[in-house]
Amino acid sequence: MLSFLSRLGLWAFGLILSLVFFKLLRLLLRKQRLARALDSFPGPPTHWFFGHALEIQKTGSLDKVVSWTQQFPYAHPLWLGPFVGYLNIYEPDYVKAVYSRGDPKAPDAYDFLLQWIGKGLLVLDGPQWFQHRKLLTPGFHYDVLKPYVAIFADSTHAMLDKWEKKAQGGKSFDIFTDVGHMALNSLMKCTFGKGEGGLTHRDNSYYQAVSELTLLVQQRIESFQYHNDFIYQFTPPGRRFLKACQVAHNHTDQVIKERRAALQNEKEWEKIQNRRHLDFLDILLGVRGGREIQLSDTELRAEVDTFMFEGHDTTTSGISWFLYCMALYPEHQQRCREEVQEILGDKKLFQWDDLGKMTYLTMCIKECFRLYPPVPQVFRQLNKPVNFVDGRSLPEGSLISLHIYALHRNNTVWPNPEVFDPLRFSPENSSGRHPFAFIPFSAGPRNCIGQQFAMNEMKVVSALCLLRFEFSPDPLQQPIMLPQLVMRSKNGIYLHLKPLDSQSEK
């Protein structure tokens, strides 16, 4: 018996050793293929084991990548560990060559999101992606977006009332979390049927879970030792990831459950039937039936999880960094404020048509997006070869990192890129610009489906903030940029707020 068990143990050990060997062989062959594809692109020195991972994990890694753009025009190899190598691009013609085509998201990065958001629109590919995109597009029709203006305003006023109390002490405070709660509250009301009132304890737990998940996913992308799913689940970050996923999923399941229950109400059903265009969640639930695409429960939760994350986290980043820019540049802050006051006039509330009149505010938002893009880096995997403008090429299967932050600060594309200049986006200065030079919402057929939703929210929230407060920076607590799927600050965004009582619009 012992002899049999020992032989069985040897067989098991041999099998494990063989599996490890074949896995390592596959990785080495893949590395060889990627390295051969990147061979014609010079780049910064790489560590044989860590690649560039150690450098990009350091504080200031974003600026490190910008410095590489000055050494290596167009693109350079970017290795995250010994086996995953991307071509890191930050030049408009290179971006156009890839992002005008609709290649799939790179699984080496986006597979790390699957356990959290599932296979929703962000990570789907091929005909299924096209079907879901077509299904969800009507949820962002302008007739659907119009009523959201009032909802954005209500959520913003609740946040500003909180800021009135915080500002009384005269000390600076971190605005990022408050903006995040406001954005989540708006999203829940606009697209998930949430009633009046603020966030519940469950909503706040969800917000904290998303902050944790974005941090862990970013760390995992940059830390090759966590790339293996089996190993990762046994690590402390892996266990934190699974716990946060459960919180997020419980929240999503409850949102779907509550909306389905509301649809049993006859008045709610009649109200929906009378609308020309359905809201996001009503489309997913198929309340009118007869559609070509029938979503499974798994697909439904994936799309809700995806939009729950993307619908509040990116706008949180955009609004927070915009207010920081306004604090840094009081002359632009005052000009935006005067424009907003003129548009509002004697009215109590902004109307849909007012958003298109906010020309200077919009230019300032775009300049903020240039300097602090809400999503600083995205990834693709080529499903066919690509030829670049300078004659170089990449074969099918190659990995692409589009570094939006570096593109937006590339001094061959943007003169004096570190200078905050909203007039870059005036009609006369924008007319001759490369269409792929400014892409805060990505580009091409796989651009952000919710970008109009996000821009409308940015305008309403920013305008109301400027009417209520004068913003100034705290020189003792300057934010440290931190890419965490979205652009965050390592130490928060601390601002001084001075109430403008005579101009307060409540």
Short mmCIF file of N, CA and C in Angstrom, two decimals, residues 117 119-122 124 128-129 131-140 187 191-193 252 255-257 259-260 263 269 272 275 277-309 449:
data_model
loop_
_atom_site.label_atom_id
_atom_site.label_comp_id
_atom_site.label_asym_id
_atom_site.label_seq_id
_atom_site.Cartn_x
_atom_site.Cartn_y
_atom_site.Cartn_z
N ILE A 117 -16.15 42.67 -13.20
CA ILE A 117 -17.21 43.22 -14.04
C ILE A 117 -17.71 42.25 -15.10
N LYS A 119 -18.04 39.86 -18.52
CA LYS A 119 -17.85 40.17 -19.95
C LYS A 119 -18.93 41.13 -20.41
N GLY A 120 -18.76 42.39 -19.99
CA GLY A 120 -19.63 43.46 -20.45
C GLY A 120 -19.03 44.17 -21.63
N LEU A 121 -19.60 45.33 -21.96
CA LEU A 121 -19.21 46.06 -23.16
C LEU A 121 -17.73 46.43 -23.16
N LEU A 122 -17.16 46.66 -22.00
CA LEU A 122 -15.75 47.06 -21.93
C LEU A 122 -14.81 46.01 -22.48
N LEU A 124 -15.92 42.84 -24.08
CA LEU A 124 -16.44 41.98 -25.15
C LEU A 124 -15.72 42.26 -26.46
N GLN A 128 -20.54 39.79 -30.62
CA GLN A 128 -21.24 39.97 -29.35
C GLN A 128 -21.08 41.40 -28.84
N TRP A 129 -19.85 41.96 -29.00
CA TRP A 129 -19.64 43.36 -28.61
C TRP A 129 -20.53 44.26 -29.45
N GLN A 131 -23.37 43.60 -30.95
CA GLN A 131 -24.77 43.45 -30.55
C GLN A 131 -25.07 44.24 -29.28
N HIS A 132 -24.19 44.11 -28.29
CA HIS A 132 -24.42 44.81 -27.02
C HIS A 132 -24.31 46.32 -27.20
N ARG A 133 -23.37 46.76 -28.00
CA ARG A 133 -23.22 48.20 -28.27
C ARG A 133 -24.49 48.74 -28.93
N LYS A 134 -24.98 48.02 -29.92
CA LYS A 134 -26.20 48.42 -30.61
C LYS A 134 -27.39 48.44 -29.66
N LEU A 135 -27.45 47.46 -28.78
CA LEU A 135 -28.55 47.37 -27.81
C LEU A 135 -28.55 48.55 -26.86
N LEU A 136 -27.35 48.96 -26.37
CA LEU A 136 -27.25 49.96 -25.32
C LEU A 136 -27.22 51.40 -25.83
N THR A 137 -26.89 51.61 -27.09
CA THR A 137 -26.77 52.97 -27.63
C THR A 137 -28.02 53.82 -27.41
N PRO A 138 -29.24 53.29 -27.59
CA PRO A 138 -30.43 54.13 -27.35
C PRO A 138 -30.54 54.64 -25.91
N GLY A 139 -29.88 53.99 -24.97
CA GLY A 139 -29.90 54.45 -23.59
C GLY A 139 -29.16 55.76 -23.38
N PHE A 140 -28.44 56.22 -24.42
CA PHE A 140 -27.69 57.47 -24.32
C PHE A 140 -28.18 58.49 -25.35
N LEU A 187 -25.65 58.65 -10.69
CA LEU A 187 -25.75 57.48 -11.57
C LEU A 187 -26.90 56.57 -11.13
N THR A 191 -29.85 56.16 -14.02
CA THR A 191 -29.90 54.97 -14.86
C THR A 191 -30.28 53.68 -14.15
N PHE A 192 -30.43 53.73 -12.83
CA PHE A 192 -30.76 52.51 -12.11
C PHE A 192 -32.01 52.63 -11.23
N GLY A 193 -32.81 53.68 -11.48
CA GLY A 193 -34.11 53.77 -10.86
C GLY A 193 -34.11 54.06 -9.37
N THR A 252 -24.78 45.18 -6.99
CA THR A 252 -25.37 45.10 -8.33
C THR A 252 -26.61 44.22 -8.33
N VAL A 255 -29.47 46.13 -6.93
CA VAL A 255 -29.96 47.15 -7.87
C VAL A 255 -30.90 46.50 -8.88
N ILE A 256 -30.49 45.37 -9.45
CA ILE A 256 -31.31 44.67 -10.44
C ILE A 256 -32.61 44.17 -9.81
N LYS A 257 -32.48 43.61 -8.62
CA LYS A 257 -33.65 43.07 -7.92
C LYS A 257 -34.68 44.17 -7.63
N ARG A 259 -35.05 47.05 -9.19
CA ARG A 259 -35.65 47.57 -10.42
C ARG A 259 -36.70 46.60 -10.96
N ARG A 260 -36.41 45.32 -10.88
CA ARG A 260 -37.38 44.32 -11.34
C ARG A 260 -38.65 44.39 -10.49
N LEU A 263 -40.80 47.32 -11.47
CA LEU A 263 -41.51 47.13 -12.73
C LEU A 263 -42.82 46.37 -12.55
N TRP A 269 -44.92 50.82 -14.72
CA TRP A 269 -44.93 50.16 -16.03
C TRP A 269 -45.54 51.08 -17.09
N ILE A 272 -43.12 53.85 -18.10
CA ILE A 272 -42.06 53.38 -19.00
C ILE A 272 -42.60 53.19 -20.41
N ARG A 275 -42.79 56.32 -22.52
CA ARG A 275 -41.54 57.01 -22.90
C ARG A 275 -41.10 56.59 -24.29
N HIS A 277 -37.96 56.77 -25.29
CA HIS A 277 -36.66 56.12 -25.13
C HIS A 277 -36.53 55.58 -23.71
N LEU A 278 -35.97 54.38 -23.60
CA LEU A 278 -35.82 53.72 -22.31
C LEU A 278 -34.51 54.08 -21.64
N ASP A 279 -34.49 54.03 -20.31
CA ASP A 279 -33.25 54.19 -19.56
C ASP A 279 -32.37 52.95 -19.71
N PHE A 280 -31.13 53.11 -19.28
CA PHE A 280 -30.12 52.06 -19.42
C PHE A 280 -30.59 50.72 -18.84
N LEU A 281 -31.01 50.70 -17.60
CA LEU A 281 -31.36 49.44 -16.96
C LEU A 281 -32.65 48.86 -17.53
N ASP A 282 -33.60 49.72 -17.93
CA ASP A 282 -34.83 49.22 -18.54
C ASP A 282 -34.54 48.53 -19.87
N ILE A 283 -33.57 49.06 -20.63
CA ILE A 283 -33.17 48.40 -21.87
C ILE A 283 -32.60 47.02 -21.57
N LEU A 284 -31.73 46.95 -20.58
CA LEU A 284 -31.11 45.67 -20.23
C LEU A 284 -32.16 44.65 -19.78
N LEU A 285 -33.16 45.12 -19.05
CA LEU A 285 -34.19 44.21 -18.55
C LEU A 285 -35.23 43.86 -19.62
N GLY A 286 -35.12 44.52 -20.79
CA GLY A 286 -36.01 44.18 -21.90
C GLY A 286 -37.47 44.41 -21.58
N VAL A 287 -37.79 45.59 -21.02
CA VAL A 287 -39.15 45.81 -20.53
C VAL A 287 -40.19 45.85 -21.65
N ARG A 288 -39.76 46.11 -22.87
CA ARG A 288 -40.74 46.11 -23.96
C ARG A 288 -40.72 44.82 -24.77
N GLY A 289 -39.72 43.99 -24.52
CA GLY A 289 -39.67 42.69 -25.19
C GLY A 289 -39.52 42.83 -26.70
N GLY A 290 -39.54 41.70 -27.39
CA GLY A 290 -39.49 41.69 -28.85
C GLY A 290 -38.17 42.11 -29.44
N ARG A 291 -37.11 42.16 -28.66
CA ARG A 291 -35.82 42.59 -29.19
C ARG A 291 -35.04 41.38 -29.71
N GLU A 292 -34.04 41.67 -30.54
CA GLU A 292 -33.25 40.60 -31.14
C GLU A 292 -32.34 39.93 -30.12
N ILE A 293 -31.81 40.70 -29.19
CA ILE A 293 -30.82 40.17 -28.25
C ILE A 293 -31.48 39.91 -26.91
N GLN A 294 -31.37 38.71 -26.43
CA GLN A 294 -31.87 38.37 -25.11
C GLN A 294 -30.68 38.12 -24.20
N LEU A 295 -30.53 38.95 -23.17
CA LEU A 295 -29.39 38.83 -22.27
C LEU A 295 -29.67 37.78 -21.20
N SER A 296 -28.66 36.97 -20.96
CA SER A 296 -28.73 36.05 -19.83
C SER A 296 -28.53 36.84 -18.54
N ASP A 297 -28.81 36.22 -17.39
CA ASP A 297 -28.60 36.89 -16.11
C ASP A 297 -27.13 37.27 -15.92
N THR A 298 -26.23 36.41 -16.40
CA THR A 298 -24.78 36.69 -16.30
C THR A 298 -24.42 37.91 -17.13
N GLU A 299 -24.95 37.97 -18.37
CA GLU A 299 -24.66 39.11 -19.25
C GLU A 299 -25.27 40.40 -18.68
N LEU A 300 -26.46 40.28 -18.12
CA LEU A 300 -27.11 41.45 -17.53
C LEU A 300 -26.27 42.01 -16.40
N ARG A 301 -25.81 41.15 -15.49
CA ARG A 301 -25.02 41.65 -14.37
C ARG A 301 -23.70 42.23 -14.85
N ALA A 302 -23.10 41.63 -15.88
CA ALA A 302 -21.84 42.14 -16.41
C ALA A 302 -22.00 43.56 -16.94
N GLU A 303 -23.09 43.82 -17.67
CA GLU A 303 -23.29 45.16 -18.21
C GLU A 303 -23.60 46.17 -17.10
N VAL A 304 -24.35 45.74 -16.09
CA VAL A 304 -24.64 46.65 -14.97
C VAL A 304 -23.36 46.92 -14.18
N ASP A 305 -22.58 45.87 -13.90
CA ASP A 305 -21.32 46.05 -13.18
C ASP A 305 -20.39 46.99 -13.94
N THR A 306 -20.33 46.81 -15.27
CA THR A 306 -19.46 47.64 -16.10
C THR A 306 -19.87 49.10 -16.02
N PHE A 307 -21.16 49.37 -16.19
CA PHE A 307 -21.59 50.76 -16.21
C PHE A 307 -21.60 51.38 -14.82
N MET A 308 -21.85 50.56 -13.79
CA MET A 308 -21.76 51.06 -12.42
C MET A 308 -20.36 51.60 -12.16
N PHE A 309 -19.34 50.86 -12.61
CA PHE A 309 -17.96 51.29 -12.41
C PHE A 309 -17.62 52.48 -13.31
N ILE A 449 -19.03 54.76 -24.79
CA ILE A 449 -20.45 54.92 -25.16
C ILE A 449 -21.11 56.00 -24.30
#
